[in-house]
mmCIF file of C-alpha atoms and ligand atoms in Angstrom:
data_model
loop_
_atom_site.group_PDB
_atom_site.id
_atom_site.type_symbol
_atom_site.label_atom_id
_atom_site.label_comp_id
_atom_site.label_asym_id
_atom_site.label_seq_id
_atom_site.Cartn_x
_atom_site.Cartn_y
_atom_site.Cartn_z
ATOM 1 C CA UNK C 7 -11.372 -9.810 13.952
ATOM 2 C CA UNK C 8 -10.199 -13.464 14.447
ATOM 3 C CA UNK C 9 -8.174 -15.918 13.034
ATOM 4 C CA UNK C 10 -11.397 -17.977 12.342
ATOM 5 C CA UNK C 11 -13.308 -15.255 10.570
ATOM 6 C CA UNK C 12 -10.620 -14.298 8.340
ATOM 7 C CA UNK C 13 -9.899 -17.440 7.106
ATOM 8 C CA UNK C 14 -13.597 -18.207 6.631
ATOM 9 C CA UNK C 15 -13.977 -15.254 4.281
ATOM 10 C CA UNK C 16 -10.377 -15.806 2.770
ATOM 11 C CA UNK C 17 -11.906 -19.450 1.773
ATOM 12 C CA UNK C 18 -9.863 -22.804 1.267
ATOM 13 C CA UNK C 19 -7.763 -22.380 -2.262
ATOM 14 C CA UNK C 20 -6.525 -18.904 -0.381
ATOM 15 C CA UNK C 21 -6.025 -19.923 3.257
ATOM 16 C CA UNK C 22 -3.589 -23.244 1.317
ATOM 17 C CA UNK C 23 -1.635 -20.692 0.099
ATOM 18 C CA UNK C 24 -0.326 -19.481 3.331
ATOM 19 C CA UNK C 25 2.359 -21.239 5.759
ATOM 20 C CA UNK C 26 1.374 -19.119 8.713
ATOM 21 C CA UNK C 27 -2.270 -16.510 9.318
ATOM 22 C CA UNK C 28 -2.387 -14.483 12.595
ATOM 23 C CA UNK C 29 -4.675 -11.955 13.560
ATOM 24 C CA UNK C 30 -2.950 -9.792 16.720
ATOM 25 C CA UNK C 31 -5.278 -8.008 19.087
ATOM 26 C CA UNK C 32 -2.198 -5.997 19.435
ATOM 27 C CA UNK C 33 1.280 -5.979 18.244
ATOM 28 C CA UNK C 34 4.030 -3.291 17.707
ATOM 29 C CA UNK C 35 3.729 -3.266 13.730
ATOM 30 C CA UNK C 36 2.301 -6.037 11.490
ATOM 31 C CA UNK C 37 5.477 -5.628 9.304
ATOM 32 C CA UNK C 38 8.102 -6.107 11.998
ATOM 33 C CA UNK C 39 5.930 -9.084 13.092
ATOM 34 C CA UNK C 40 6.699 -10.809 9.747
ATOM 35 C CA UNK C 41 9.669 -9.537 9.974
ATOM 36 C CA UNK C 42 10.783 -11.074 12.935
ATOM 37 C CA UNK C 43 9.310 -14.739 11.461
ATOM 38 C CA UNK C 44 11.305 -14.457 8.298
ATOM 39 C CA UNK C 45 15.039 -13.993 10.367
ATOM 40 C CA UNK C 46 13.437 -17.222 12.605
ATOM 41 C CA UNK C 47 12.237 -19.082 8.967
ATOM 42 C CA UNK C 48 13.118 -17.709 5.973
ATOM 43 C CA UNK C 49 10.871 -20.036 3.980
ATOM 44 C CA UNK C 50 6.906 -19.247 4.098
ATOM 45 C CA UNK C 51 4.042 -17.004 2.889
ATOM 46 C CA UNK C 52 2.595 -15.263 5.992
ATOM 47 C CA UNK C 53 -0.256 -13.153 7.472
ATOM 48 C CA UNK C 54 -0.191 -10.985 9.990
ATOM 49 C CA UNK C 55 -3.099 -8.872 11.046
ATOM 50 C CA UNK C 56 -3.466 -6.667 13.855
ATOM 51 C CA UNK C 57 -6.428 -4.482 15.109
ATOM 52 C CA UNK C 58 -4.159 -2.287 17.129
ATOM 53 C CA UNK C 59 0.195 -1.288 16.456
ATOM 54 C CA UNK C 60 1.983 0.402 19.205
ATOM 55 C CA UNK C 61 4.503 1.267 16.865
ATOM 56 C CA UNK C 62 2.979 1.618 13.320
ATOM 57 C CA UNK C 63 5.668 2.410 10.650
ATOM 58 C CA UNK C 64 4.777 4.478 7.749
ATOM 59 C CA UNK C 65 6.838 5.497 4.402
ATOM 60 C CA UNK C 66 9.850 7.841 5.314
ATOM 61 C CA UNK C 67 10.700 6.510 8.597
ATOM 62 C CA UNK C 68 6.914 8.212 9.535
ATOM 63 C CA UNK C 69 4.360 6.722 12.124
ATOM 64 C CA UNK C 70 1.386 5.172 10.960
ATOM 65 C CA UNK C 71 -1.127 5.682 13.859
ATOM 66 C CA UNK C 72 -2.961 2.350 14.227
ATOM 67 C CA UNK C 73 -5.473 3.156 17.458
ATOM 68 C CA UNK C 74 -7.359 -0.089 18.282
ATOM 69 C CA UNK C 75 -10.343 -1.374 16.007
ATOM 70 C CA UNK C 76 -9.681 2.070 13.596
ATOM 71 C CA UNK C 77 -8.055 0.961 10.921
ATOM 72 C CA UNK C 78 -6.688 -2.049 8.543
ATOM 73 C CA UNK C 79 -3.505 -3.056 9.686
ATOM 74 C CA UNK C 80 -2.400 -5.531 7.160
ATOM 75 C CA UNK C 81 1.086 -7.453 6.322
ATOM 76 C CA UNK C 82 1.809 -10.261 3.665
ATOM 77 C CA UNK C 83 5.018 -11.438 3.113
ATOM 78 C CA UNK C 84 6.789 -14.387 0.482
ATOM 79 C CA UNK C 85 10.083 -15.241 -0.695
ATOM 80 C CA UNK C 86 10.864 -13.788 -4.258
ATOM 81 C CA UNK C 87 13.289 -15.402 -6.514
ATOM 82 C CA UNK C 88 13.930 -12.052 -8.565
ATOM 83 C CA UNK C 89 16.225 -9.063 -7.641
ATOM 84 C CA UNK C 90 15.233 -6.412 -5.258
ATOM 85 C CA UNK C 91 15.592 -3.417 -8.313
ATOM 86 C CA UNK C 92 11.177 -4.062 -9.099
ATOM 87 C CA UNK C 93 10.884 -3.695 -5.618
ATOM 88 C CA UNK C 94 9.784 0.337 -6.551
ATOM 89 C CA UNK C 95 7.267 -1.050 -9.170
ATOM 90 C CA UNK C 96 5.461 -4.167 -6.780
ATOM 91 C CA UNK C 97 4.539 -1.683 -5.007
ATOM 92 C CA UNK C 98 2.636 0.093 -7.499
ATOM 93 C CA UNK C 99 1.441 -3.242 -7.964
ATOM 94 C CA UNK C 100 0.015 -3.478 -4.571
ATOM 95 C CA UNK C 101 -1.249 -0.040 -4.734
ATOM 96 C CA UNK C 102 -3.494 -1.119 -7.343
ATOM 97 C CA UNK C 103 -4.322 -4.154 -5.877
ATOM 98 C CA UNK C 104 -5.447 -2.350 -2.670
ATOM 99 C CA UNK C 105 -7.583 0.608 -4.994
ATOM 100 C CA UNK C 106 -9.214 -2.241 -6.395
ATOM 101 C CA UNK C 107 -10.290 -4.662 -3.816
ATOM 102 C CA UNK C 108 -11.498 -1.211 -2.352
ATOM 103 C CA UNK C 109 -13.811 -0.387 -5.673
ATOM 104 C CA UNK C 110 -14.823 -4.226 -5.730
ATOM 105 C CA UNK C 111 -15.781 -3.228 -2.101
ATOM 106 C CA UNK C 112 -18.030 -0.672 -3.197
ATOM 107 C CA UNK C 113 -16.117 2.144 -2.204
ATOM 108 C CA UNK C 114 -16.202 5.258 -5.070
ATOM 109 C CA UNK C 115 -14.107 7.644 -6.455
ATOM 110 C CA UNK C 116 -10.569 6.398 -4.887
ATOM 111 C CA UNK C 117 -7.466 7.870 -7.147
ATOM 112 C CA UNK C 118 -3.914 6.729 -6.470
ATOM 113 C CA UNK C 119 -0.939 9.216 -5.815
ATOM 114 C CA UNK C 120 2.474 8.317 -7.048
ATOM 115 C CA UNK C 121 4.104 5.932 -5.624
ATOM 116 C CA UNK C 122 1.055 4.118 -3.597
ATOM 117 C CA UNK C 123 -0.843 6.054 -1.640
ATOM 118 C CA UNK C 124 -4.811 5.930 -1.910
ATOM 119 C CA UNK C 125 -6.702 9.166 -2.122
ATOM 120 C CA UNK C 126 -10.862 9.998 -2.078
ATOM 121 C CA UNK C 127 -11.422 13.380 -2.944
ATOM 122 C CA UNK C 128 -7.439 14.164 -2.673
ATOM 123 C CA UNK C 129 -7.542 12.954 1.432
ATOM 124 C CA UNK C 130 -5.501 9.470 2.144
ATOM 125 C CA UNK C 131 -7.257 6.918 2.893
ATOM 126 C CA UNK C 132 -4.738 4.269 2.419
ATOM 127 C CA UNK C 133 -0.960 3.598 2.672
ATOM 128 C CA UNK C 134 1.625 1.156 1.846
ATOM 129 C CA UNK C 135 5.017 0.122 3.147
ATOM 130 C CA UNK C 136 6.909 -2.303 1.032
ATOM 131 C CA UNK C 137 10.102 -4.068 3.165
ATOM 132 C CA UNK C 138 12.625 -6.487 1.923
ATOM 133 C CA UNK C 139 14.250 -9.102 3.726
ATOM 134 C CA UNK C 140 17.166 -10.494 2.594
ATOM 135 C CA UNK C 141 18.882 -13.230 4.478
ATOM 136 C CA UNK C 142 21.713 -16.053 2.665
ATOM 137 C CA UNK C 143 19.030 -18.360 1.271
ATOM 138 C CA UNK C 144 15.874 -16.142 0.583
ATOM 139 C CA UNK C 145 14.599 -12.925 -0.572
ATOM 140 C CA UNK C 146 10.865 -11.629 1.096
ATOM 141 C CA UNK C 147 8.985 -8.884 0.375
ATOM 142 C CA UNK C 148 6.956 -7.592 3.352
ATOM 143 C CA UNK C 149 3.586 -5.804 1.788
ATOM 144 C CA UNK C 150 2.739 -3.942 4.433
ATOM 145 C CA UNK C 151 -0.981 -2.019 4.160
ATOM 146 C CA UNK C 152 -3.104 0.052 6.242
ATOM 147 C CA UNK C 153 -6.390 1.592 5.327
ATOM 148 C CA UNK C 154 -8.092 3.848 8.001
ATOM 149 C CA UNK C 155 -11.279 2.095 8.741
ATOM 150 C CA UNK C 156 -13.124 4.781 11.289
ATOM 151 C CA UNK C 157 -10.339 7.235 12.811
ATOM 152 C CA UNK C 158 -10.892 8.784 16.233
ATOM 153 C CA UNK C 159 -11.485 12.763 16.011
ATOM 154 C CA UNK C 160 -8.104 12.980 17.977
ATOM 155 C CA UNK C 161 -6.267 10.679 16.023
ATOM 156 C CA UNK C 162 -7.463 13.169 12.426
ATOM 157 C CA UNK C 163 -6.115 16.204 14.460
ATOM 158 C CA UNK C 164 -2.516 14.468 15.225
ATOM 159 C CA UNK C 165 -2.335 13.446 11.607
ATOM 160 C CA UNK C 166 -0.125 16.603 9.744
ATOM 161 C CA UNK C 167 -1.990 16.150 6.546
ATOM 162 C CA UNK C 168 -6.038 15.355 5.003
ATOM 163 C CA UNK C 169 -6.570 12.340 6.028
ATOM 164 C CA UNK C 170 -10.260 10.285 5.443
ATOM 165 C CA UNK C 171 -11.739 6.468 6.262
ATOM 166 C CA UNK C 172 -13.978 4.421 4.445
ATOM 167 C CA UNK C 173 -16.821 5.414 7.731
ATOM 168 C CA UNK C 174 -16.605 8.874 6.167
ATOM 169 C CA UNK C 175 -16.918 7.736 2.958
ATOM 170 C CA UNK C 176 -19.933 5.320 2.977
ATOM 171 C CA UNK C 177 -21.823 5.885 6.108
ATOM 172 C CA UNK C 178 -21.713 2.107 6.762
ATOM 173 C CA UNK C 179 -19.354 -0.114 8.951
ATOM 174 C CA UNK C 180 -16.512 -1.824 7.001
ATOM 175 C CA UNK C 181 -16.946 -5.700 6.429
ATOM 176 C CA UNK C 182 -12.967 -6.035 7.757
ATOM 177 C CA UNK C 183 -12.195 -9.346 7.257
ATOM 178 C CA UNK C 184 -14.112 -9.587 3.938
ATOM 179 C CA UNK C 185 -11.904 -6.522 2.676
ATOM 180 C CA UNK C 186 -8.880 -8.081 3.862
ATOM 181 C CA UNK C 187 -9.591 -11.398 1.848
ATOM 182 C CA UNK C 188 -10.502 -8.919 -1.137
ATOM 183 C CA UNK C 189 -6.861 -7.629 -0.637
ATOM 184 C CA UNK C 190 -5.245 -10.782 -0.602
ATOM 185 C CA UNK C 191 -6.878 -12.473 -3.322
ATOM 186 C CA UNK C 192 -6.404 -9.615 -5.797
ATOM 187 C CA UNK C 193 -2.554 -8.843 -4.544
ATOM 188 C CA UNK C 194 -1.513 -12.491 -5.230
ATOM 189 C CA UNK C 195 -3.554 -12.858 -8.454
ATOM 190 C CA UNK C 196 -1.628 -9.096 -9.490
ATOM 191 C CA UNK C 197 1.967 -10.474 -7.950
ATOM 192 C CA UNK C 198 1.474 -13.392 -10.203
ATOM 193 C CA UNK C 199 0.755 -11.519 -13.442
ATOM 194 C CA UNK C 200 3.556 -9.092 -11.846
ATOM 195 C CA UNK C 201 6.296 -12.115 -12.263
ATOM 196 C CA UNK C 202 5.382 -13.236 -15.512
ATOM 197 C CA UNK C 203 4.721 -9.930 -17.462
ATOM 198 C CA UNK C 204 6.014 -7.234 -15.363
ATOM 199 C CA UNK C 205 4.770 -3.097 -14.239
ATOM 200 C CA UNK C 206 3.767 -3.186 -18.234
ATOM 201 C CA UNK C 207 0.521 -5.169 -17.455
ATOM 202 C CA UNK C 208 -0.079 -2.903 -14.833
ATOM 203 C CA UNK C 209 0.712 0.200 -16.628
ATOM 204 C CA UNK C 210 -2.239 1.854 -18.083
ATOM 205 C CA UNK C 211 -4.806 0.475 -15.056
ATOM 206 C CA UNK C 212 -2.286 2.293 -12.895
ATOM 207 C CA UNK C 213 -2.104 5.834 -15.281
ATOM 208 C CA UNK C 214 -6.282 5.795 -15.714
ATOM 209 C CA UNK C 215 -6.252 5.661 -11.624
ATOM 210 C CA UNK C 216 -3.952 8.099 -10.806
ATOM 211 C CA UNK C 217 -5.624 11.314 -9.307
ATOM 212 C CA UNK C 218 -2.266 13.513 -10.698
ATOM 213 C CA UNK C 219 -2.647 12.623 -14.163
ATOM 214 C CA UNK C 220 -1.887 16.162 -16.377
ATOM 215 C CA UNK C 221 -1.949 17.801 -13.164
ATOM 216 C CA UNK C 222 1.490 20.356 -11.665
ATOM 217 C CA UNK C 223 3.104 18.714 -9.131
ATOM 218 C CA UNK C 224 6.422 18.697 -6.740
ATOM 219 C CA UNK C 225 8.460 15.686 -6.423
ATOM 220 C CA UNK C 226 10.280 15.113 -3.506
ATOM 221 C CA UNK C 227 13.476 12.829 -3.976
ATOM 222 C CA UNK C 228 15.755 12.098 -0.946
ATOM 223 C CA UNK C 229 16.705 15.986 -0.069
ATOM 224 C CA UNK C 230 16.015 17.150 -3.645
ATOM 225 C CA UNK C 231 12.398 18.827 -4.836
ATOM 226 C CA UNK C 232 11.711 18.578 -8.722
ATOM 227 C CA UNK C 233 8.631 20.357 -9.693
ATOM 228 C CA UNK C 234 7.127 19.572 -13.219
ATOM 229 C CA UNK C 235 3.995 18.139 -14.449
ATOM 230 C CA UNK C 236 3.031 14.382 -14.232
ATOM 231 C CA UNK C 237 2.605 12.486 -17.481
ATOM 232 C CA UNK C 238 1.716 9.554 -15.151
ATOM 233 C CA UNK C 239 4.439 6.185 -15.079
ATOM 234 C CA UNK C 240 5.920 4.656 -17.776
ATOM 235 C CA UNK C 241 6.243 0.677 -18.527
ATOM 236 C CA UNK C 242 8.911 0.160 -15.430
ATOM 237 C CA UNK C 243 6.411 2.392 -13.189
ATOM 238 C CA UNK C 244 9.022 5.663 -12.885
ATOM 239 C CA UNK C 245 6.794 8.456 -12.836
ATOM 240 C CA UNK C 246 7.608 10.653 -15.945
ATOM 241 C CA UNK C 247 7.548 14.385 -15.194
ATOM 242 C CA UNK C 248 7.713 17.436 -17.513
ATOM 243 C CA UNK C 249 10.108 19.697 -16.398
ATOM 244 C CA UNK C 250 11.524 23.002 -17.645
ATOM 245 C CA UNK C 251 14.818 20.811 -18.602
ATOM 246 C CA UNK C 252 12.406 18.263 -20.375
ATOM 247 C CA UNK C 253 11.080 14.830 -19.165
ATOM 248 C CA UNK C 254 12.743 13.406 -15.857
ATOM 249 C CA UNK C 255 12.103 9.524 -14.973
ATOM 250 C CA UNK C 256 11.543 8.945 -11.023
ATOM 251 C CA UNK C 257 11.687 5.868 -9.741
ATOM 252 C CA UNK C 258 12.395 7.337 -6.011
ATOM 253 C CA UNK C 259 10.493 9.509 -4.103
ATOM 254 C CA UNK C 260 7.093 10.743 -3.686
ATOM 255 C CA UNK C 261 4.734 13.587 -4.628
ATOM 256 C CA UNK C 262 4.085 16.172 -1.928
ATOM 257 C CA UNK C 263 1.241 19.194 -2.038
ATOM 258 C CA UNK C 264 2.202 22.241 -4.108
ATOM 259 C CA UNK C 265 2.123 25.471 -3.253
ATOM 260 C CA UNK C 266 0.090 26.650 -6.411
ATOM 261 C CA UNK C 267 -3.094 24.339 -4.379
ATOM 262 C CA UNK C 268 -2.712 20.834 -5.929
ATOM 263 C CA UNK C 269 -4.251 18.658 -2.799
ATOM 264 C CA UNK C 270 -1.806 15.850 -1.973
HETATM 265 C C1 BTN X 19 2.578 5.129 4.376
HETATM 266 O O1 BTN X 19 1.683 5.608 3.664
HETATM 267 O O2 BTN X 19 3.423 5.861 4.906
HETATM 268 C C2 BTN X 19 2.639 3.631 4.571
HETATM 269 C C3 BTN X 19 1.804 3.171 5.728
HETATM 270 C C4 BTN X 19 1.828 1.678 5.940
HETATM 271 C C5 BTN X 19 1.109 1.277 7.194
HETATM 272 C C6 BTN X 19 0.952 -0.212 7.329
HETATM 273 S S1 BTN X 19 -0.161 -0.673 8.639
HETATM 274 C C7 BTN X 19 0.322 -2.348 8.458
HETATM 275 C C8 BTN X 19 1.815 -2.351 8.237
HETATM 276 N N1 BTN X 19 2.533 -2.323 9.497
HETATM 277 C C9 BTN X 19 3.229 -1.189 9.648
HETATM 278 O O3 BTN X 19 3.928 -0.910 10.643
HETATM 279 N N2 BTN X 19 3.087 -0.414 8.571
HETATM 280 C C10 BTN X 19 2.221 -1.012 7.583
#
């Protein structure tokens, strides 16, 4: 993808928005691109795109394999004027956003698993990484997004968990950059609805999503596993679990597979 195509399919009122769009052919992670342009200028809405990382970063200090042409490898980053403590529920926000550029994409059946991963038929298809930079003058918030786009067979096997892309799902090659603009638009409409209303906007779009609804599950928190059942998130987007002590509020840590055969 270019820098020419994406901004044609991004349009003017979008592409106005932005200081700075690049589109890498390859680059060692979109996020520590942005990164890197923040600590140089601290002011700035940015794009970075990339259709191959060396050094792909995933949640949990993981990798996120990016082989070339395979996937989405998407970062957005802006200053923020509010404190970094709804930095947990943005990026619920952006899971959403991502699930539903996706549907408006025509692609079925995705469900969301606490706190923003994107599942078809329980496999991850999509991921988020959500980075703060905080220098004197400026806060930014680095959305960082990748959605696996047509994965190598040898790629699938290296990956330690079901994993699925939108080639398996539809049959069809991805329109990339017209997903990408899908992603934007509906992540800055969402961020703006975000500032002025809050996760409570976002609430019950996120619960009717979420493939762990009802369902048993195992939290893990830093060290710590809390198993329980999911009543979905509440208004600040902690997910609220049933436990044998009563209800627990998490608003750190993710969901991993149980051993009585939930699917992560
Ligand atoms: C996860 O599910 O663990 C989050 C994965 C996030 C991957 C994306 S790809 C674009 C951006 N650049 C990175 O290095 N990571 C994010």
């Amino acid at each position: 993808m270019t820098e020419d195509q994406l901004a044609l399919e991004l349009g003017p009122d979008l592409v106005d928005l932005f200081d700075s769009i690049r589109v890498f052919d390859q680059v060692d992670s979109t996020n520590s691109e942005l990164i890197r342009q923040i600590k140089s200028e601290p002011t700035g809405t940015r794009i970075a795109l990339a259709n191959s990382q060396t050094a792909g970063r995933g949640r949990r200090g993981r990798q996120w394999q990016s082989p070339a042409n395979s996937g989405i490898y998407l970062s957005v980053s802006r200053p923020f004027t509010n404190s970094a403590d709804r930095l947990q529920s943005l990026s619920l926000v952006t899971g959403l956003s991502v699930i539903n550029a996706l549907a408006a994409n025509l692609i079925p059946e995705l469900l969301l698993k606490w706190p923003n991963d994107i599942l078809f038929q329980g496999k991850k298809l999509a991921g988020i990484l959500l980075e703060l930079q905080q220098s004197e003058s400026q806060l930014n918030v680095v959305f960082g997004i990748g959605i696996n786009v047509a994965l190598p067979e040898r790629t699938i096997a290296e990956i330690d968990r079901p994993v699925t892309d939108l080639y398996a799902i539809t049959g069809k090659q991805a329109d990339r950059p017209k997903i990408v603009a899908t992603i934007v638009r509906e992540l800055f409409a969402n961020i703006q609805r975000f500032e002025k209303e809050g996760f409570a906007a976002f609430q019950s779009d996120w619960n009717r999503q979420d493939n762990y609804l009802d369902k048993d599950v195992v939290i893990h928190v830093g060290e710590k596993r809390i198993n329980g059942r999911s009543l979905g998130v509440d208004q600040s987007g902690a997910l609220v679990l049933q436990t044998d002590k009563g209800k627990e509020f998490i608003s750190g840590g993710e969901i991993i597979p149980t051993l009585r055969g939930a699917t992560e």
